[in-house]
Short mmCIF file of C-alpha atoms in Angstrom, two decimals:
data_model
loop_
_atom_site.label_atom_id
_atom_site.label_comp_id
_atom_site.label_asym_id
_atom_site.label_seq_id
_atom_site.Cartn_x
_atom_site.Cartn_y
_atom_site.Cartn_z
CA UNK G 1 4.53 -7.31 7.80
CA UNK G 2 2.48 -4.13 7.51
CA UNK G 3 0.77 -4.91 10.85
CA UNK G 4 4.17 -5.29 12.51
CA UNK G 5 5.38 -2.05 10.93
CA UNK G 6 2.26 -0.24 12.13
CA UNK G 7 2.72 -1.65 15.64
CA UNK G 8 6.31 -0.41 15.75
CA UNK G 9 5.19 3.02 14.52
CA UNK G 10 2.65 3.24 17.32
CA UNK G 11 5.26 2.20 19.88
CA UNK G 12 7.65 4.85 18.56
CA UNK G 13 4.95 7.53 18.80
CA UNK G 14 4.00 6.44 22.31
CA UNK G 15 7.65 6.46 23.39
CA UNK G 16 8.16 9.94 21.93
CA UNK G 17 5.04 11.22 23.67
CA UNK G 18 6.08 9.64 26.97
CA UNK G 19 9.56 11.16 26.77
CA UNK G 20 8.15 14.60 25.98
CA UNK G 21 5.74 14.35 28.90
CA UNK G 22 8.57 13.22 31.20
CA UNK G 23 10.63 16.18 29.97
CA UNK G 24 7.88 18.64 30.86
CA UNK G 25 7.38 17.10 34.32
CA UNK G 26 11.13 17.09 35.03
CA UNK G 27 11.44 20.69 33.84
CA UNK G 28 8.84 21.78 36.39
CA UNK G 29 10.47 19.62 39.06
CA UNK G 30 13.88 21.11 38.28
CA UNK G 31 12.54 24.57 39.10
CA UNK G 32 11.78 23.43 42.66
CA UNK G 33 15.06 21.65 43.50
CA UNK G 34 17.93 23.64 44.98
CA UNK G 35 19.54 24.83 48.20
CA UNK G 36 16.48 26.94 49.11
CA UNK G 37 14.03 24.20 48.17
CA UNK G 38 10.44 24.77 47.05
CA UNK G 39 10.21 28.07 48.94
CA UNK G 40 11.80 29.99 46.08
CA UNK G 41 8.97 28.95 43.75
CA UNK G 42 6.31 29.90 46.29
CA UNK G 43 7.87 33.33 46.90
CA UNK G 44 8.57 34.22 43.26
CA UNK G 45 5.83 36.84 43.01
CA UNK G 46 6.87 38.88 46.05
CA UNK G 47 10.60 38.16 46.39
CA UNK G 48 12.90 39.36 43.56
CA UNK G 49 15.72 37.18 44.83
CA UNK G 50 13.52 34.07 44.67
CA UNK G 51 12.49 35.06 41.14
CA UNK G 52 16.15 35.40 40.15
CA UNK G 53 17.04 32.00 41.65
CA UNK G 54 14.32 30.24 39.68
CA UNK G 55 14.56 32.07 36.34
CA UNK G 56 18.29 32.77 36.19
CA UNK G 57 19.76 29.68 37.86
CA UNK G 58 17.41 26.71 38.15
CA UNK G 59 15.44 27.02 34.92
CA UNK G 60 18.41 27.53 32.53
CA UNK G 61 20.33 24.81 34.35
CA UNK G 62 17.49 22.32 33.97
CA UNK G 63 16.89 23.28 30.34
CA UNK G 64 20.64 23.08 29.72
CA UNK G 65 20.74 19.54 31.14
CA UNK G 66 17.93 18.59 28.72
CA UNK G 67 19.77 20.08 25.75
CA UNK G 68 23.16 18.57 26.66
CA UNK G 69 21.52 15.17 27.11
CA UNK G 70 19.76 15.53 23.77
CA UNK G 71 23.05 16.34 22.03
CA UNK G 72 24.78 13.35 23.64
CA UNK G 73 21.88 11.02 22.83
CA UNK G 74 21.91 12.16 19.20
CA UNK G 75 25.70 11.76 19.00
CA UNK G 76 25.47 8.29 20.53
CA UNK G 77 22.90 7.13 17.97
CA UNK G 78 25.02 8.50 15.11
CA UNK G 79 28.22 6.91 16.49
CA UNK G 80 26.63 3.48 16.95
CA UNK G 81 25.15 3.56 13.47
CA UNK G 82 28.30 4.91 11.85
CA UNK G 83 30.60 2.32 13.43
CA UNK G 84 27.97 -0.44 13.40
CA UNK G 85 28.86 -1.07 17.03
CA UNK G 86 26.30 -0.90 19.89
CA UNK G 87 29.14 -0.06 22.31
CA UNK G 88 30.22 3.07 20.42
CA UNK G 89 29.77 6.32 22.34
CA UNK G 90 30.11 10.02 21.41
CA UNK G 91 33.64 10.22 22.84
CA UNK G 92 34.99 7.47 20.58
CA UNK G 93 36.92 9.82 18.27
CA UNK G 94 38.97 11.33 21.10
CA UNK G 95 36.74 14.34 21.74
CA UNK G 96 36.61 13.78 25.51
CA UNK G 97 40.40 13.65 25.86
CA UNK G 98 40.78 16.65 23.55
CA UNK G 99 38.29 18.68 25.58
CA UNK G 100 40.06 17.78 28.83
CA UNK G 101 43.41 18.81 27.37
CA UNK G 102 41.94 22.09 26.14
CA UNK G 103 40.52 22.88 29.57
CA UNK G 104 43.78 21.96 31.32
CA UNK G 105 45.71 24.26 29.00
CA UNK G 106 43.21 27.06 29.64
CA UNK G 107 43.56 26.60 33.39
CA UNK G 108 47.35 26.81 33.13
CA UNK G 109 47.20 29.94 30.95
CA UNK G 110 44.57 31.85 32.94
CA UNK G 111 45.29 30.54 36.44
CA UNK G 112 42.86 29.33 39.08
CA UNK G 113 42.26 32.45 41.16
CA UNK G 114 38.54 33.04 41.93
CA UNK G 115 38.28 35.83 39.35
CA UNK G 116 40.23 33.95 36.69
CA UNK G 117 38.34 30.71 37.33
CA UNK G 118 35.02 32.53 36.99
CA UNK G 119 36.10 34.11 33.71
CA UNK G 120 37.54 30.86 32.37
CA UNK G 121 34.41 28.95 33.33
CA UNK G 122 32.17 31.45 31.58
CA UNK G 123 34.17 32.12 28.42
CA UNK G 124 37.61 30.56 28.17
CA UNK G 125 36.69 27.12 29.48
CA UNK G 126 33.84 26.70 27.03
CA UNK G 127 35.90 27.75 24.05
CA UNK G 128 38.93 25.69 25.11
CA UNK G 129 36.82 22.56 25.61
CA UNK G 130 35.10 22.95 22.25
CA UNK G 131 38.33 23.63 20.37
CA UNK G 132 40.02 20.72 22.13
CA UNK G 133 37.20 18.33 21.27
CA UNK G 134 37.03 19.36 17.61
CA UNK G 135 40.83 19.41 17.35
CA UNK G 136 41.00 15.84 18.67
CA UNK G 137 38.48 14.68 16.06
CA UNK G 138 40.45 16.40 13.29
CA UNK G 139 43.63 14.71 14.54
CA UNK G 140 41.82 11.37 14.48
CA UNK G 141 40.73 11.99 10.88
CA UNK G 142 44.29 12.93 9.95
CA UNK G 143 45.73 9.75 11.46
CA UNK G 144 43.00 7.62 9.88
CA UNK G 145 43.62 9.31 6.50
CA UNK G 146 39.98 10.23 6.14
CA UNK G 147 36.78 8.33 6.85
CA UNK G 148 37.01 5.62 4.19
CA UNK G 149 37.95 2.84 6.61
CA UNK G 150 35.76 2.56 9.71
CA UNK G 151 38.13 0.27 11.61
CA UNK G 152 41.10 2.58 10.99
CA UNK G 153 39.02 5.54 12.14
CA UNK G 154 38.04 3.66 15.29
CA UNK G 155 41.63 2.69 16.11
CA UNK G 156 42.88 6.22 15.43
CA UNK G 157 40.26 7.58 17.85
CA UNK G 158 41.45 5.19 20.57
CA UNK G 159 45.09 6.20 20.02
CA UNK G 160 44.29 9.91 20.05
CA UNK G 161 42.22 9.50 23.21
CA UNK G 162 45.03 7.69 25.03
CA UNK G 163 47.75 10.14 23.95
CA UNK G 164 45.76 13.29 24.73
CA UNK G 165 44.64 11.80 28.03
CA UNK G 166 48.28 11.16 28.93
CA UNK G 167 49.17 14.76 28.06
CA UNK G 168 46.36 16.01 30.31
CA UNK G 169 47.65 13.84 33.15
CA UNK G 170 51.14 15.22 32.61
CA UNK G 171 49.86 18.81 32.83
CA UNK G 172 48.01 17.97 36.05
CA UNK G 173 51.18 16.46 37.53
CA UNK G 174 53.24 19.51 36.62
CA UNK G 175 50.63 21.99 37.86
CA UNK G 176 48.77 20.30 40.74
CA UNK G 177 47.07 23.57 41.74
CA UNK G 178 44.60 23.15 38.85
CA UNK G 179 43.62 19.63 39.93
CA UNK G 180 40.60 20.66 41.98
CA UNK G 181 39.37 23.10 39.33
CA UNK G 182 39.64 20.37 36.68
CA UNK G 183 37.58 17.92 38.71
CA UNK G 184 34.27 19.72 38.14
CA UNK G 185 34.84 19.56 34.39
CA UNK G 186 36.01 15.94 34.30
CA UNK G 187 33.13 14.78 36.52
CA UNK G 188 30.55 16.82 34.63
CA UNK G 189 28.41 19.67 35.93
CA UNK G 190 25.50 21.82 34.77
CA UNK G 191 26.13 24.45 37.45
CA UNK G 192 27.54 27.03 35.00
CA UNK G 193 24.87 26.66 32.32
CA UNK G 194 23.01 29.90 31.64
CA UNK G 195 20.59 31.13 29.00
CA UNK G 196 23.41 31.93 26.55
CA UNK G 197 24.66 28.35 26.77
CA UNK G 198 21.10 27.09 26.29
CA UNK G 199 20.74 29.13 23.09
CA UNK G 200 24.05 27.78 21.76
CA UNK G 201 23.11 24.17 22.55
CA UNK G 202 19.57 24.56 21.19
CA UNK G 203 20.83 25.99 17.88
CA UNK G 204 23.44 23.25 17.56
CA UNK G 205 20.91 20.55 18.43
CA UNK G 206 18.43 21.69 15.78
CA UNK G 207 21.14 21.86 13.12
CA UNK G 208 22.64 18.47 14.04
CA UNK G 209 19.22 16.81 14.30
CA UNK G 210 18.20 18.01 10.84
CA UNK G 211 21.53 16.96 9.31
CA UNK G 212 21.51 13.54 10.98
CA UNK G 213 17.89 12.93 10.03
CA UNK G 214 18.59 13.81 6.37
CA UNK G 215 21.48 11.30 6.35
CA UNK G 216 19.73 8.59 8.38
CA UNK G 217 19.25 6.47 5.24
CA UNK G 218 23.05 6.11 5.11
CA UNK G 219 23.04 4.61 8.61
CA UNK G 220 20.21 2.28 7.57
CA UNK G 221 22.31 1.18 4.59
CA UNK G 222 25.43 0.66 6.71
CA UNK G 223 23.41 -1.53 9.09
CA UNK G 224 23.00 -3.98 6.20
CA UNK G 225 26.75 -4.05 5.58
CA UNK G 226 29.17 -1.81 3.72
CA UNK G 227 28.95 -3.79 0.49
CA UNK G 228 25.16 -3.57 0.53
CA UNK G 229 25.31 0.16 1.25
CA UNK G 230 27.61 0.70 -1.73
CA UNK G 231 25.35 -1.39 -3.96
CA UNK G 232 22.48 0.93 -3.05
CA UNK G 233 24.41 3.81 -4.64
CA UNK G 234 25.16 5.65 -1.40
CA UNK G 235 28.10 8.07 -1.50
CA UNK G 236 29.72 6.62 1.58
CA UNK G 237 32.94 8.70 1.84
CA UNK G 238 31.12 12.05 1.67
CA UNK G 239 28.27 10.89 3.89
CA UNK G 240 30.65 9.44 6.47
CA UNK G 241 32.55 12.72 6.60
CA UNK G 242 29.29 14.63 7.13
CA UNK G 243 28.16 12.23 9.87
CA UNK G 244 31.54 12.55 11.64
CA UNK G 245 31.12 16.34 11.46
CA UNK G 246 27.66 16.06 13.07
CA UNK G 247 29.08 13.74 15.74
CA UNK G 248 31.97 16.09 16.51
CA UNK G 249 29.80 19.23 16.60
CA UNK G 250 27.12 17.71 18.87
CA UNK G 251 29.66 16.17 21.24
CA UNK G 252 31.94 19.21 21.33
CA UNK G 253 29.06 21.57 22.09
CA UNK G 254 27.70 19.41 24.92
CA UNK G 255 31.13 18.82 26.46
CA UNK G 256 32.03 22.52 26.25
CA UNK G 257 28.99 23.49 28.31
CA UNK G 258 28.66 20.65 30.84
CA UNK G 259 32.00 18.81 30.95
CA UNK G 260 32.50 15.08 30.55
CA UNK G 261 29.24 13.27 31.31
CA UNK G 262 29.54 9.53 30.90
CA UNK G 263 27.16 6.87 29.59
CA UNK G 264 24.29 9.13 28.47
CA UNK G 265 25.27 8.90 24.80
CA UNK G 266 25.94 5.18 25.13
CA UNK G 267 22.83 4.20 27.10
CA UNK G 268 20.18 6.37 25.38
CA UNK G 269 20.14 4.49 22.03
CA UNK G 270 20.20 1.15 23.91
CA UNK G 271 17.15 2.12 25.95
CA UNK G 272 15.27 3.17 22.81
CA UNK G 273 16.11 -0.05 20.97
CA UNK G 274 15.00 -2.10 23.98
CA UNK G 275 11.53 -0.56 23.59
CA UNK G 276 11.08 -0.24 19.83
CA UNK G 277 12.83 -1.44 16.68
CA UNK G 278 12.85 1.37 14.17
CA UNK G 279 14.85 3.08 11.44
CA UNK G 280 17.76 5.37 12.23
CA UNK G 281 15.72 8.45 11.35
CA UNK G 282 13.37 7.81 14.26
CA UNK G 283 16.09 6.30 16.42
CA UNK G 284 18.09 9.54 16.29
CA UNK G 285 15.11 11.59 17.45
CA UNK G 286 14.08 9.10 20.15
CA UNK G 287 17.66 8.71 21.40
CA UNK G 288 17.90 12.51 21.65
CA UNK G 289 14.75 12.64 23.77
CA UNK G 290 15.92 9.70 25.87
CA UNK G 291 19.32 11.28 26.49
CA UNK G 292 17.64 14.56 27.42
CA UNK G 293 15.37 12.86 29.97
CA UNK G 294 18.25 10.81 31.41
CA UNK G 295 20.54 13.78 31.97
CA UNK G 296 17.77 16.04 33.28
CA UNK G 297 16.68 13.37 35.77
CA UNK G 298 20.29 12.75 36.83
CA UNK G 299 20.89 16.48 37.29
CA UNK G 300 17.81 16.87 39.49
CA UNK G 301 18.81 13.81 41.51
CA UNK G 302 22.36 15.17 41.92
CA UNK G 303 20.95 18.40 43.36
CA UNK G 304 18.45 16.66 45.64
CA UNK G 305 20.30 13.68 47.17
CA UNK G 306 22.58 15.57 49.57
CA UNK G 307 20.96 19.03 49.42
CA UNK G 308 21.98 21.80 50.03
CA UNK G 309 25.20 20.33 48.60
CA UNK G 310 25.17 18.48 45.30
CA UNK G 311 26.87 15.57 43.60
CA UNK G 312 28.67 15.86 40.25
CA UNK G 313 26.09 14.78 37.70
CA UNK G 314 28.70 12.79 35.78
CA UNK G 315 29.18 10.51 38.79
CA UNK G 316 25.48 9.68 38.87
CA UNK G 317 25.25 9.02 35.13
CA UNK G 318 28.34 6.78 35.32
CA UNK G 319 26.92 4.76 38.22
CA UNK G 320 23.41 4.47 36.78
CA UNK G 321 24.56 3.95 33.19
CA UNK G 322 27.22 1.43 34.19
CA UNK G 323 24.70 -0.44 36.31
CA UNK G 324 22.24 -0.55 33.43
CA UNK G 325 24.84 -1.92 31.00
CA UNK G 326 25.95 -4.56 33.52
CA UNK G 327 22.32 -5.62 33.96
CA UNK G 328 21.92 -5.72 30.18
CA UNK G 329 25.02 -7.91 29.82
CA UNK G 330 23.80 -10.20 32.59
CA UNK G 331 20.38 -10.54 30.93
CA UNK G 332 21.88 -11.41 27.55
CA UNK G 333 24.33 -13.84 29.17
CA UNK G 334 21.45 -15.55 30.92
CA UNK G 335 19.55 -15.86 27.66
CA UNK G 336 22.64 -17.25 25.97
CA UNK G 337 23.07 -19.81 28.74
CA UNK G 338 19.45 -20.78 28.37
CA UNK G 339 19.94 -21.37 24.66
#
């Protein structure tokens, strides 16, 4: 047993080291990908404009993709442990629909002129998305009458997501001029991420990672069943509420800065578990690193595929993540048929 535990520890360390190395390589690669290509990096020393492109646009954008992916990966690991469901994702409590509704309302209030859109994207959009996401989670908690019953919380999140999504669609139908402006948010984009957004996401990530790691033993207990967790003396109602707060804060912060990016929070914990079986304390950290690498790689690919234009990063993550999950389902179905 101890040999198996030691083997899993080594695999976890190797995976963490590999993900950190991949992050460093992708960070350097992200500095070279853009409309002006590698020339901006070569001319940094003698061209102030090239220096500005790399240090004020490409580098914060690439770092922001890493941080947003880390937040979504962390939230995905917490959600799957909290609901004891491998298909749970960070948007399960209605945060995605709430963020979309908040952005749609902001667009209606501030308009979509170039000046207004720029201001909304920099300040109002971020705040509206975050408030919408957190407000949706609070509404879910209100409908579920707290966090005592996981199934009720799950169903309340689905209901809130459907209702708020319908309200967003209604706003888009009534004000079709905001449709195009909403697309960049709903498809996900790191184009507006700057150093201020990176600082916000980094601070939130550190706080959420520490909180989730300190409560990881609760997720380990819940994995054994709710009755077993209670018999271990865990204060489930309080701990569940704290974990939901971590989930809402991590998801709301990522969505506010980069829009709705699908499958990263769902796929990252799956990829980690396919490599190593470990406790939730390590799973949360590894899923954060995996989500960061996934989103950073997808962002670089989105900028490179049809350069000098770019694809919405959320489209790539949806296609790649959906393809991975379909392959995973096919593999498990094949094994089941073989049994």
